[in-house]
């Protein structure tokens, strides 16, 4: 079974620039998550989708972050404009509706300089 | 909002020694999960506990869920170098759909 795919793996941008991350969840998983993990901390949920609807985006900085999952499969997370404190690993994850187990992708490492 | 705290933040042990990490929630949890993240890797699911007082074992790993369902622990017996990584607990309270992760315990095993 293929895992959660993410791209790009690494990105370096200057502050005030924009960046987009892509995620393809495990086939058949209705729930998709975007987590932000700052070095030395646990993952923090940014947004959770079920199919193409948003379940929870309470911790998403909506003035600069946006995410979509238009067809209920792939998802993109965008940051515009980026700030230095956005430097982190952006983890996409997915789970089925039945099971609680969350499967994480390898992550997209963002450095804002 | 819900907070999940873990201690210790770091732990260095000699290979063969035991290791324990503790997780405490500010609210009663409906379930708790444990994940392991190797250096440079992504979190990988280990186990889920649901019942009050539940104890589960996976080889040298023992997971416990407190009677009040507000705390949990992970104990590793006779650590090996392959146990190196950061161990996270993650809890879900009540009807909340969000899984809140603790800050993790980074384990170093010295050969």
mmCIF file of C-alpha atoms in Angstrom:
data_model
loop_
_atom_site.group_PDB
_atom_site.id
_atom_site.type_symbol
_atom_site.label_atom_id
_atom_site.label_comp_id
_atom_site.label_asym_id
_atom_site.label_seq_id
_atom_site.Cartn_x
_atom_site.Cartn_y
_atom_site.Cartn_z
ATOM 1 C CA UNK A 1 0.000 0.000 0.000
ATOM 2 C CA UNK A 2 1.416 3.372 -0.994
ATOM 3 C CA UNK A 3 1.880 5.869 1.803
ATOM 4 C CA UNK A 4 1.087 9.555 2.022
ATOM 5 C CA UNK A 5 2.992 11.422 -0.682
ATOM 6 C CA UNK A 6 4.199 14.983 -0.223
ATOM 7 C CA UNK A 7 6.145 17.440 -2.321
ATOM 8 C CA UNK A 8 8.399 19.249 -2.354
ATOM 9 C CA UNK A 9 10.537 17.634 0.355
ATOM 10 C CA UNK A 10 12.603 20.759 0.924
ATOM 11 C CA UNK A 11 12.021 24.427 0.188
ATOM 12 C CA UNK A 12 13.985 27.550 1.028
ATOM 13 C CA UNK A 13 12.309 30.899 0.428
ATOM 14 C CA UNK A 14 12.794 34.480 1.471
ATOM 15 C CA UNK A 15 10.368 36.116 3.849
ATOM 16 C CA UNK A 16 7.337 37.649 2.187
ATOM 17 C CA UNK A 17 7.526 35.120 -0.642
ATOM 18 C CA UNK A 18 4.886 32.453 -1.169
ATOM 19 C CA UNK A 19 5.122 28.675 -1.130
ATOM 20 C CA UNK A 20 2.771 25.790 -1.825
ATOM 21 C CA UNK A 21 2.900 22.207 -0.632
ATOM 22 C CA UNK A 22 1.097 19.271 -2.194
ATOM 23 C CA UNK A 23 -0.203 16.112 -0.569
ATOM 24 C CA UNK A 24 -1.681 12.892 -1.909
ATOM 25 C CA UNK A 25 -3.191 10.796 0.894
ATOM 26 C CA UNK A 26 -3.447 7.037 1.139
ATOM 27 C CA UNK A 27 -6.033 5.768 -1.320
ATOM 28 C CA UNK A 28 -9.480 5.588 0.213
ATOM 29 C CA UNK A 29 -8.673 7.754 3.234
ATOM 30 C CA UNK A 30 -11.417 10.327 3.624
ATOM 31 C CA UNK A 31 -9.709 12.393 6.319
ATOM 32 C CA UNK A 32 -6.684 14.519 5.507
ATOM 33 C CA UNK A 33 -4.652 16.620 7.908
ATOM 34 C CA UNK A 34 -1.998 19.282 7.640
ATOM 35 C CA UNK A 35 0.258 19.586 10.668
ATOM 36 C CA UNK A 36 3.019 22.085 11.367
ATOM 37 C CA UNK A 37 5.991 20.775 13.341
ATOM 38 C CA UNK A 38 8.500 23.309 14.557
ATOM 39 C CA UNK A 39 11.890 21.898 15.554
ATOM 40 C CA UNK A 40 11.746 20.378 19.033
ATOM 41 C CA UNK A 41 7.957 20.493 19.280
ATOM 42 C CA UNK A 42 5.090 18.147 18.653
ATOM 43 C CA UNK A 43 2.973 18.394 15.501
ATOM 44 C CA UNK A 44 0.315 21.099 15.637
ATOM 45 C CA UNK A 45 -2.845 20.646 13.609
ATOM 46 C CA UNK A 46 -3.400 23.394 11.058
ATOM 47 C CA UNK A 47 -6.408 22.027 9.206
ATOM 48 C CA UNK A 48 -8.412 18.823 8.973
ATOM 49 C CA UNK A 49 -10.555 17.823 5.988
ATOM 50 C CA UNK A 50 -13.123 15.099 5.696
ATOM 51 C CA UNK A 51 -13.577 14.439 2.008
ATOM 52 C CA UNK A 52 -13.522 17.993 0.608
ATOM 53 C CA UNK A 53 -15.061 19.688 3.639
ATOM 54 C CA UNK A 54 -13.161 21.427 6.440
ATOM 55 C CA UNK A 55 -13.646 19.792 9.841
ATOM 56 C CA UNK A 56 -11.289 21.950 11.890
ATOM 57 C CA UNK A 57 -9.169 24.935 10.918
ATOM 58 C CA UNK A 58 -9.162 26.715 14.265
ATOM 59 C CA UNK A 59 -5.353 26.879 14.440
ATOM 60 C CA UNK A 60 -4.764 27.894 10.821
ATOM 61 C CA UNK A 61 -3.388 31.465 10.535
ATOM 62 C CA UNK A 62 -5.915 32.421 7.922
ATOM 63 C CA UNK A 63 -4.339 35.767 7.121
ATOM 64 C CA UNK A 64 -1.443 33.965 5.450
ATOM 65 C CA UNK A 65 -2.233 30.246 5.264
ATOM 66 C CA UNK A 66 -4.788 28.600 3.021
ATOM 67 C CA UNK A 67 -5.552 25.007 2.152
ATOM 68 C CA UNK A 68 -7.885 23.252 -0.199
ATOM 69 C CA UNK A 69 -8.953 19.750 -1.086
ATOM 70 C CA UNK A 70 -11.180 20.357 -4.049
ATOM 71 C CA UNK A 71 -11.955 16.818 -5.206
ATOM 72 C CA UNK A 72 -11.683 15.129 -1.839
ATOM 73 C CA UNK A 73 -8.334 13.519 -2.662
ATOM 74 C CA UNK A 74 -5.203 15.655 -3.147
ATOM 75 C CA UNK A 75 -4.647 18.770 -1.079
ATOM 76 C CA UNK A 76 -2.497 21.860 -1.256
ATOM 77 C CA UNK A 77 -1.329 24.112 1.564
ATOM 78 C CA UNK A 78 -0.231 27.615 0.679
ATOM 79 C CA UNK A 79 1.612 30.234 2.699
ATOM 80 C CA UNK A 80 1.550 33.827 1.450
ATOM 81 C CA UNK A 81 3.421 35.868 2.538
ATOM 82 C CA UNK A 82 5.841 33.698 4.514
ATOM 83 C CA UNK A 83 7.371 34.844 7.788
ATOM 84 C CA UNK A 84 10.556 33.670 9.472
ATOM 85 C CA UNK A 85 8.528 31.848 12.145
ATOM 86 C CA UNK A 86 6.905 29.697 9.465
ATOM 87 C CA UNK A 87 10.142 27.712 9.208
ATOM 88 C CA UNK A 88 9.014 24.204 10.090
ATOM 89 C CA UNK A 89 8.171 20.795 8.714
ATOM 90 C CA UNK A 90 4.712 20.641 7.189
ATOM 91 C CA UNK A 91 3.334 17.160 7.648
ATOM 92 C CA UNK A 92 0.419 15.858 5.686
ATOM 93 C CA UNK A 93 -1.420 12.879 7.136
ATOM 94 C CA UNK A 94 -4.487 10.837 6.383
ATOM 95 C CA UNK A 95 -6.803 8.385 8.072
ATOM 96 C CA UNK A 96 -9.873 6.393 7.224
ATOM 97 C CA UNK A 97 -13.208 7.284 8.791
ATOM 98 C CA UNK A 98 -13.380 3.946 10.602
ATOM 99 C CA UNK A 99 -9.884 3.774 12.066
ATOM 100 C CA UNK A 100 -8.293 6.401 14.297
ATOM 101 C CA UNK A 101 -4.755 5.678 13.124
ATOM 102 C CA UNK A 102 -3.124 8.641 11.411
ATOM 103 C CA UNK A 103 -0.525 7.943 8.726
ATOM 104 C CA UNK A 104 1.987 10.703 8.135
ATOM 105 C CA UNK A 105 3.886 11.611 5.005
ATOM 106 C CA UNK A 106 7.623 12.322 5.012
ATOM 107 C CA UNK A 107 6.956 16.037 5.401
ATOM 108 C CA UNK A 108 7.909 19.184 3.546
ATOM 109 C CA UNK A 109 10.779 21.030 5.211
ATOM 110 C CA UNK A 110 10.411 24.800 4.876
ATOM 111 C CA UNK A 111 13.133 27.297 5.696
ATOM 112 C CA UNK A 112 12.251 30.987 5.511
ATOM 113 C CA UNK A 113 15.273 33.291 5.386
ATOM 114 C CA UNK B 1 -8.196 24.520 24.855
ATOM 115 C CA UNK B 2 -6.901 21.047 25.458
ATOM 116 C CA UNK B 3 -3.258 20.799 26.481
ATOM 117 C CA UNK B 4 -1.108 17.682 26.492
ATOM 118 C CA UNK B 5 2.177 17.769 28.349
ATOM 119 C CA UNK B 6 4.993 15.251 28.307
ATOM 120 C CA UNK B 7 7.934 14.705 30.589
ATOM 121 C CA UNK B 8 10.827 14.460 30.452
ATOM 122 C CA UNK B 9 11.698 16.495 27.368
ATOM 123 C CA UNK B 10 14.988 14.640 26.940
ATOM 124 C CA UNK B 11 16.288 11.332 28.271
ATOM 125 C CA UNK B 12 19.704 9.773 27.799
ATOM 126 C CA UNK B 13 20.071 6.142 28.838
ATOM 127 C CA UNK B 14 22.726 3.498 28.547
ATOM 128 C CA UNK B 15 21.797 0.628 26.270
ATOM 129 C CA UNK B 16 20.021 -1.996 28.345
ATOM 130 C CA UNK B 17 18.530 0.473 30.835
ATOM 131 C CA UNK B 18 14.817 1.086 31.072
ATOM 132 C CA UNK B 19 13.038 4.251 29.909
ATOM 133 C CA UNK B 20 9.695 5.826 30.781
ATOM 134 C CA UNK B 21 7.913 8.863 29.393
ATOM 135 C CA UNK B 22 4.798 10.377 30.932
ATOM 136 C CA UNK B 23 1.916 12.191 29.325
ATOM 137 C CA UNK B 24 -0.644 14.383 31.107
ATOM 138 C CA UNK B 25 -3.736 16.028 29.705
ATOM 139 C CA UNK B 26 -5.593 19.055 31.027
ATOM 140 C CA UNK B 27 -8.884 17.366 30.100
ATOM 141 C CA UNK B 28 -10.294 13.851 30.217
ATOM 142 C CA UNK B 29 -9.416 11.964 27.062
ATOM 143 C CA UNK B 30 -11.589 9.644 25.023
ATOM 144 C CA UNK B 31 -8.475 7.920 23.731
ATOM 145 C CA UNK B 32 -4.741 8.383 23.592
ATOM 146 C CA UNK B 33 -2.280 7.390 20.916
ATOM 147 C CA UNK B 34 1.488 7.030 20.926
ATOM 148 C CA UNK B 35 3.796 7.793 18.019
ATOM 149 C CA UNK B 36 7.525 7.397 17.432
ATOM 150 C CA UNK B 37 9.538 9.770 15.276
ATOM 151 C CA UNK B 38 13.039 8.800 14.272
ATOM 152 C CA UNK B 39 15.554 11.632 13.735
ATOM 153 C CA UNK B 40 14.754 13.286 10.413
ATOM 154 C CA UNK B 41 11.681 11.116 9.981
ATOM 155 C CA UNK B 42 7.952 11.435 10.397
ATOM 156 C CA UNK B 43 5.744 10.271 13.275
ATOM 157 C CA UNK B 44 4.759 6.623 13.064
ATOM 158 C CA UNK B 45 1.752 5.250 14.936
ATOM 159 C CA UNK B 46 2.549 2.797 17.723
ATOM 160 C CA UNK B 47 -0.668 2.146 19.621
ATOM 161 C CA UNK B 48 -4.028 3.479 20.780
ATOM 162 C CA UNK B 49 -5.500 3.137 24.279
ATOM 163 C CA UNK B 50 -9.186 3.655 24.879
ATOM 164 C CA UNK B 51 -10.270 2.142 28.193
ATOM 165 C CA UNK B 52 -9.645 3.494 31.678
ATOM 166 C CA UNK B 53 -6.686 1.674 33.261
ATOM 167 C CA UNK B 54 -5.840 -0.093 30.016
ATOM 168 C CA UNK B 55 -2.406 -1.673 29.661
ATOM 169 C CA UNK B 56 -1.022 -2.867 26.344
ATOM 170 C CA UNK B 57 2.312 -4.433 25.508
ATOM 171 C CA UNK B 58 4.332 -4.557 22.312
ATOM 172 C CA UNK B 59 7.448 -6.661 22.921
ATOM 173 C CA UNK B 60 9.600 -4.441 25.190
ATOM 174 C CA UNK B 61 7.132 -1.527 25.153
ATOM 175 C CA UNK B 62 4.370 -1.209 27.770
ATOM 176 C CA UNK B 63 1.666 1.439 27.423
ATOM 177 C CA UNK B 64 -0.705 2.456 30.205
ATOM 178 C CA UNK B 65 -3.782 4.670 30.279
ATOM 179 C CA UNK B 66 -4.635 6.171 33.644
ATOM 180 C CA UNK B 67 -7.808 5.373 35.578
ATOM 181 C CA UNK B 68 -9.012 8.948 35.187
ATOM 182 C CA UNK B 69 -8.119 8.910 31.476
ATOM 183 C CA UNK B 70 -6.042 12.057 31.884
ATOM 184 C CA UNK B 71 -2.587 10.527 31.851
ATOM 185 C CA UNK B 72 -0.605 7.849 30.126
ATOM 186 C CA UNK B 73 2.860 6.363 30.118
ATOM 187 C CA UNK B 74 5.170 4.471 27.820
ATOM 188 C CA UNK B 75 7.807 2.223 29.352
ATOM 189 C CA UNK B 76 10.592 0.574 27.381
ATOM 190 C CA UNK B 77 12.421 -2.313 29.011
ATOM 191 C CA UNK B 78 16.091 -2.894 28.214
ATOM 192 C CA UNK B 79 16.500 -0.164 25.638
ATOM 193 C CA UNK B 80 18.312 -0.796 22.375
ATOM 194 C CA UNK B 81 19.930 1.663 19.976
ATOM 195 C CA UNK B 82 17.005 1.100 17.619
ATOM 196 C CA UNK B 83 14.741 2.731 20.215
ATOM 197 C CA UNK B 84 16.342 6.130 19.558
ATOM 198 C CA UNK B 85 13.831 8.791 18.565
ATOM 199 C CA UNK B 86 11.170 11.100 19.921
ATOM 200 C CA UNK B 87 8.066 9.572 21.458
ATOM 201 C CA UNK B 88 4.851 11.569 21.264
ATOM 202 C CA UNK B 89 1.550 11.003 22.955
ATOM 203 C CA UNK B 90 -1.540 12.420 21.288
ATOM 204 C CA UNK B 91 -4.952 12.686 22.862
ATOM 205 C CA UNK B 92 -8.481 13.304 21.768
ATOM 206 C CA UNK B 93 -11.000 14.581 24.322
ATOM 207 C CA UNK B 94 -14.745 14.156 24.326
ATOM 208 C CA UNK B 95 -16.299 14.635 20.936
ATOM 209 C CA UNK B 96 -13.365 16.664 19.654
ATOM 210 C CA UNK B 97 -12.193 15.591 16.265
ATOM 211 C CA UNK B 98 -8.770 17.129 16.784
ATOM 212 C CA UNK B 99 -5.869 15.025 18.008
ATOM 213 C CA UNK B 100 -3.582 17.121 20.233
ATOM 214 C CA UNK B 101 0.053 16.081 20.356
ATOM 215 C CA UNK B 102 2.328 16.427 23.352
ATOM 216 C CA UNK B 103 5.748 18.044 23.009
ATOM 217 C CA UNK B 104 7.487 14.678 22.931
ATOM 218 C CA UNK B 105 10.312 12.968 24.804
ATOM 219 C CA UNK B 106 13.551 12.660 22.886
ATOM 220 C CA UNK B 107 15.297 9.402 23.756
ATOM 221 C CA UNK B 108 19.010 8.881 23.214
ATOM 222 C CA UNK B 109 20.438 5.419 23.790
ATOM 223 C CA UNK B 110 24.168 5.271 24.377
ATOM 224 C CA UNK B 111 25.876 2.043 23.218
#
